[in-house]
PDB file of C-alpha atoms in Angstrom:
ATOM      1  CA  GLU A   1       0.000   0.000   0.000  1.00 54.00           C
ATOM      2  CA  ALA A   2       1.345   3.387  -0.969  1.00 73.00           C
ATOM      3  CA  THR A   3      -0.724   5.497   1.434  1.00 79.00           C
ATOM      4  CA  PRO A   4       0.006   5.208   5.151  1.00 81.00           C
ATOM      5  CA  ASP A   5      -2.971   4.140   7.234  1.00 84.00           C
ATOM      6  CA  HIS A   6      -3.217   7.448   9.079  1.00 87.00           C
ATOM      7  CA  LEU A   7      -3.586   9.343   5.762  1.00 88.00           C
ATOM      8  CA  LEU A   8      -6.143   7.098   4.030  1.00 90.00           C
ATOM      9  CA  GLY A   9      -9.090   9.359   4.871  1.00 92.00           C
ATOM     10  CA  ARG A  10      -7.362  12.462   3.556  1.00 93.00           C
ATOM     11  CA  ALA A  11      -6.198  10.689   0.401  1.00 91.00           C
ATOM     12  CA  GLU A  12      -9.708   9.413  -0.323  1.00 93.00           C
ATOM     13  CA  ALA A  13     -11.204  12.858   0.315  1.00 95.00           C
ATOM     14  CA  ALA A  14      -8.725  14.424  -2.120  1.00 94.00           C
ATOM     15  CA  ARG A  15      -9.475  11.748  -4.739  1.00 92.00           C
ATOM     16  CA  MET A  16     -13.216  12.279  -4.434  1.00 95.00           C
ATOM     17  CA  MET A  17     -12.823  16.052  -4.681  1.00 95.00           C
ATOM     18  CA  ILE A  18     -10.899  15.643  -7.940  1.00 94.00           C
ATOM     19  CA  VAL A  19     -13.464  13.177  -9.344  1.00 92.00           C
ATOM     20  CA  ARG A  20     -16.457  15.299  -8.374  1.00 94.00           C
ATOM     21  CA  THR A  21     -14.831  18.404  -9.861  1.00 92.00           C
ATOM     22  CA  ALA A  22     -13.788  16.724 -13.106  1.00 90.00           C
ATOM     23  CA  ALA A  23     -17.181  15.160 -13.871  1.00 90.00           C
ATOM     24  CA  PRO A  24     -19.112  18.405 -14.481  1.00 93.00           C
ATOM     25  CA  ILE A  25     -16.118  19.986 -16.214  1.00 93.00           C
ATOM     26  CA  GLY A  26     -15.937  17.019 -18.590  1.00 90.00           C
ATOM     27  CA  SER A  27     -19.656  17.245 -19.302  1.00 93.00           C
ATOM     28  CA  MET A  28     -19.394  20.972 -19.935  1.00 95.00           C
ATOM     29  CA  LEU A  29     -16.417  20.483 -22.256  1.00 94.00           C
ATOM     30  CA  ALA A  30     -18.269  17.755 -24.157  1.00 95.00           C
ATOM     31  CA  GLY A  31     -21.301  20.012 -24.572  1.00 96.00           C
ATOM     32  CA  GLU A  32     -19.190  22.894 -25.820  1.00 96.00           C
ATOM     33  CA  LEU A  33     -17.332  20.653 -28.250  1.00 96.00           C
ATOM     34  CA  LEU A  34     -20.576  19.117 -29.513  1.00 96.00           C
ATOM     35  CA  SER A  35     -22.064  22.560 -30.143  1.00 97.00           C
ATOM     36  CA  ALA A  36     -18.925  23.742 -31.958  1.00 97.00           C
ATOM     37  CA  THR A  37     -17.939  20.587 -33.859  1.00 96.00           C
ATOM     38  CA  SER A  38     -19.269  17.204 -34.896  1.00 96.00           C
ATOM     39  CA  SER A  39     -19.806  14.269 -32.583  1.00 95.00           C
ATOM     40  CA  ARG A  40     -16.916  12.424 -34.253  1.00 97.00           C
ATOM     41  CA  ALA A  41     -14.550  15.310 -33.530  1.00 96.00           C
ATOM     42  CA  THR A  42     -15.727  15.437 -29.923  1.00 96.00           C
ATOM     43  CA  VAL A  43     -15.135  11.714 -29.469  1.00 97.00           C
ATOM     44  CA  ALA A  44     -11.721  12.088 -31.136  1.00 97.00           C
ATOM     45  CA  VAL A  45     -10.728  14.835 -28.676  1.00 96.00           C
ATOM     46  CA  PHE A  46     -11.690  12.725 -25.665  1.00 95.00           C
ATOM     47  CA  LEU A  47     -10.005   9.672 -27.176  1.00 97.00           C
ATOM     48  CA  ALA A  48      -6.803  11.671 -27.663  1.00 97.00           C
ATOM     49  CA  LEU A  49      -6.942  12.899 -24.049  1.00 95.00           C
ATOM     50  CA  ASN A  50      -7.369   9.336 -22.789  1.00 95.00           C
ATOM     51  CA  VAL A  51      -4.505   8.069 -24.937  1.00 98.00           C
ATOM     52  CA  LEU A  52      -2.245  10.851 -23.634  1.00 97.00           C
ATOM     53  CA  LEU A  53      -3.136   9.984 -20.048  1.00 94.00           C
ATOM     54  CA  ALA A  54      -2.513   6.293 -20.695  1.00 95.00           C
ATOM     55  CA  VAL A  55       0.883   7.014 -22.250  1.00 96.00           C
ATOM     56  CA  TYR A  56       1.804   9.243 -19.327  1.00 93.00           C
ATOM     57  CA  ALA A  57       0.729   6.636 -16.782  1.00 90.00           C
ATOM     58  CA  THR A  58       2.683   3.970 -18.651  1.00 91.00           C
ATOM     59  CA  THR A  59       5.885   5.968 -18.935  1.00 92.00           C
ATOM     60  CA  ALA A  60       5.891   7.877 -15.628  1.00 89.00           C
ATOM     61  CA  ARG A  61       8.798   6.566 -13.574  1.00 85.00           C
ATOM     62  CA  ALA A  62       7.100   7.481 -10.309  1.00 79.00           C
ATOM     63  CA  LEU A  63       4.165   5.237 -11.192  1.00 79.00           C
ATOM     64  CA  ARG A  64       6.204   2.339 -12.596  1.00 80.00           C
ATOM     65  CA  ALA A  65       8.826   2.171  -9.854  1.00 80.00           C
ATOM     66  CA  PRO A  66       7.747   4.062  -6.737  1.00 75.00           C
ATOM     67  CA  PRO A  67      10.284   4.449  -3.963  1.00 73.00           C
ATOM     68  CA  PRO A  68      10.078   1.808  -1.235  1.00 75.00           C
ATOM     69  CA  LEU A  69       8.022   2.606   1.812  1.00 71.00           C
ATOM     70  CA  GLU A  70       9.764   2.804   5.142  1.00 72.00           C
ATOM     71  CA  GLU A  71       8.210   0.776   7.900  1.00 63.00           C
ATOM     72  CA  PRO A  72       7.266   2.833  10.990  1.00 58.00           C
TER      73      PRO A  72
END
């Protein structure tokens, strides 16, 4: 486990804040893109964003080989 037990609540609260903030922003962005372009272009934009995130997650050294945790 990467998160120490005493910080699990804070880490989960931060994760949920990010998720609950991103959801309406993503919907708003999709609506704006759909009103300005075609549905294919909108899907292509979101596909490109997901591919970029996947490439980053695959190549990020901190995610592939995190430093070892010290035992308390």
